[in-house]
């Protein structure tokens, strides 16, 4: 495999990648149904459940940076789902005057406990 230098940017649950000299991304990975794996030192990979034979490897400058990326990527799809849930919950409440999740016994506190990450 040939190693190419790319800039990457995580936006919600899309990982965009750029050539170092261009402003427009050359591609993006949607971080759903994917597996993020620690490979060797400073290296992690992203593979997709639908096409496990394709693997995208990323080499970082340091082990610490590598761990930060793994954490951020694992959180990305969960965060996206959580934000969508909160958005649609509020929209439905505006339209119907009822909290759609109340019947499932999901309280306000539970929702905001999700939002505060433990340090």
Short mmCIF file of C-alpha atoms in Angstrom, two decimals:
data_model
loop_
_atom_site.label_atom_id
_atom_site.label_comp_id
_atom_site.label_asym_id
_atom_site.label_seq_id
_atom_site.Cartn_x
_atom_site.Cartn_y
_atom_site.Cartn_z
CA UNK A 1 0.00 0.00 0.00
CA UNK A 2 1.21 3.47 -0.88
CA UNK A 3 1.13 6.04 1.90
CA UNK A 4 -0.39 9.36 0.82
CA UNK A 5 -0.38 12.51 2.93
CA UNK A 6 -3.93 13.75 3.47
CA UNK A 7 -5.64 16.30 5.66
CA UNK A 8 -8.73 14.90 7.36
CA UNK A 9 -11.65 16.75 8.92
CA UNK A 10 -14.43 15.22 10.99
CA UNK A 11 -17.83 16.92 10.54
CA UNK A 12 -20.56 15.27 12.63
CA UNK A 13 -20.37 11.73 11.22
CA UNK A 14 -18.53 12.38 7.95
CA UNK A 15 -14.76 12.11 7.71
CA UNK A 16 -13.64 14.32 4.81
CA UNK A 17 -10.19 13.96 3.32
CA UNK A 18 -8.23 16.51 1.33
CA UNK A 19 -5.02 16.76 -0.66
CA UNK A 20 -2.66 19.00 1.27
CA UNK A 21 -2.71 21.67 -1.45
CA UNK A 22 -6.46 21.78 -2.21
CA UNK A 23 -9.40 23.35 -0.40
CA UNK A 24 -12.07 20.97 -1.74
CA UNK A 25 -12.27 17.45 -0.27
CA UNK A 26 -11.42 14.57 -2.60
CA UNK A 27 -13.66 12.21 -0.69
CA UNK A 28 -15.61 11.45 2.47
CA UNK A 29 -16.38 8.43 4.59
CA UNK A 30 -19.77 8.18 6.28
CA UNK A 31 -19.06 6.76 9.72
CA UNK A 32 -22.00 4.40 10.02
CA UNK A 33 -21.85 0.59 10.21
CA UNK A 34 -18.10 0.86 10.45
CA UNK A 35 -15.39 -0.64 12.59
CA UNK A 36 -12.53 1.48 13.90
CA UNK A 37 -9.51 -0.66 14.75
CA UNK A 38 -6.16 0.11 16.30
CA UNK A 39 -3.54 -1.36 14.00
CA UNK A 40 0.17 -0.92 14.71
CA UNK A 41 1.78 2.00 16.50
CA UNK A 42 0.29 5.38 15.44
CA UNK A 43 -2.01 3.61 12.95
CA UNK A 44 -5.75 2.98 13.00
CA UNK A 45 -8.10 1.70 10.33
CA UNK A 46 -11.72 2.17 9.31
CA UNK A 47 -13.53 -0.71 7.65
CA UNK A 48 -17.20 -1.07 6.78
CA UNK A 49 -19.46 -3.96 7.68
CA UNK A 50 -20.93 -3.99 4.13
CA UNK A 51 -17.49 -4.24 2.46
CA UNK A 52 -15.03 -5.71 4.98
CA UNK A 53 -12.37 -6.29 2.33
CA UNK A 54 -11.86 -2.53 1.93
CA UNK A 55 -9.84 -0.97 4.71
CA UNK A 56 -8.78 2.64 5.09
CA UNK A 57 -5.61 3.05 7.16
CA UNK A 58 -4.53 6.27 8.82
CA UNK A 59 -1.12 6.97 10.27
CA UNK A 60 -0.89 9.70 12.90
CA UNK A 61 2.07 11.72 14.14
CA UNK A 62 1.92 10.23 17.63
CA UNK A 63 0.30 7.47 19.65
CA UNK A 64 -1.63 10.09 21.63
CA UNK A 65 -3.03 11.65 18.46
CA UNK A 66 -3.98 8.19 17.24
CA UNK A 67 -6.00 7.48 20.41
CA UNK A 68 -7.73 10.87 20.16
CA UNK A 69 -8.83 10.13 16.60
CA UNK A 70 -10.11 6.66 17.53
CA UNK A 71 -12.18 8.13 20.40
CA UNK A 72 -13.56 10.96 18.24
CA UNK A 73 -14.52 8.62 15.40
CA UNK A 74 -16.22 6.14 17.71
CA UNK A 75 -18.23 8.98 19.25
CA UNK A 76 -19.19 10.50 15.90
CA UNK A 77 -21.99 8.17 14.85
CA UNK A 78 -23.38 7.98 18.40
CA UNK A 79 -23.39 11.79 18.70
CA UNK A 80 -25.15 12.10 15.35
CA UNK A 81 -27.92 9.74 16.47
CA UNK A 82 -28.28 11.52 19.81
CA UNK A 83 -28.54 14.95 18.16
CA UNK A 84 -31.09 13.64 15.65
CA UNK A 85 -33.16 12.17 18.47
CA UNK A 86 -33.17 15.45 20.38
CA UNK A 87 -34.00 17.44 17.24
CA UNK A 88 -36.94 15.22 16.19
CA UNK A 89 -38.18 14.94 19.75
CA UNK A 90 -38.38 18.74 19.97
CA UNK A 91 -40.03 19.05 16.54
CA UNK A 92 -42.72 16.49 17.41
CA UNK A 93 -43.30 18.20 20.75
CA UNK A 94 -43.82 21.54 18.95
CA UNK A 95 -46.31 19.97 16.52
CA UNK A 96 -48.29 17.82 18.94
CA UNK A 97 -47.69 19.45 22.32
CA UNK A 98 -46.67 16.03 23.63
CA UNK A 99 -43.27 14.56 24.39
CA UNK A 100 -43.03 11.50 22.09
CA UNK A 101 -40.61 9.75 24.44
CA UNK A 102 -42.61 10.23 27.62
CA UNK A 103 -44.63 7.08 27.02
CA UNK A 104 -41.33 5.13 27.04
CA UNK A 105 -40.45 6.51 30.47
CA UNK A 106 -37.49 8.54 29.20
CA UNK A 107 -37.20 11.58 31.43
CA UNK A 108 -35.52 14.93 30.86
CA UNK A 109 -32.74 14.02 33.31
CA UNK A 110 -31.87 10.88 31.36
CA UNK A 111 -31.57 12.92 28.19
CA UNK A 112 -29.21 15.44 29.70
CA UNK A 113 -27.12 12.83 31.47
CA UNK A 114 -26.31 11.58 27.97
CA UNK A 115 -25.18 15.06 27.04
CA UNK A 116 -22.66 15.52 29.86
CA UNK A 117 -19.56 13.49 29.11
CA UNK A 118 -17.62 12.21 32.07
CA UNK A 119 -14.14 13.74 32.18
#
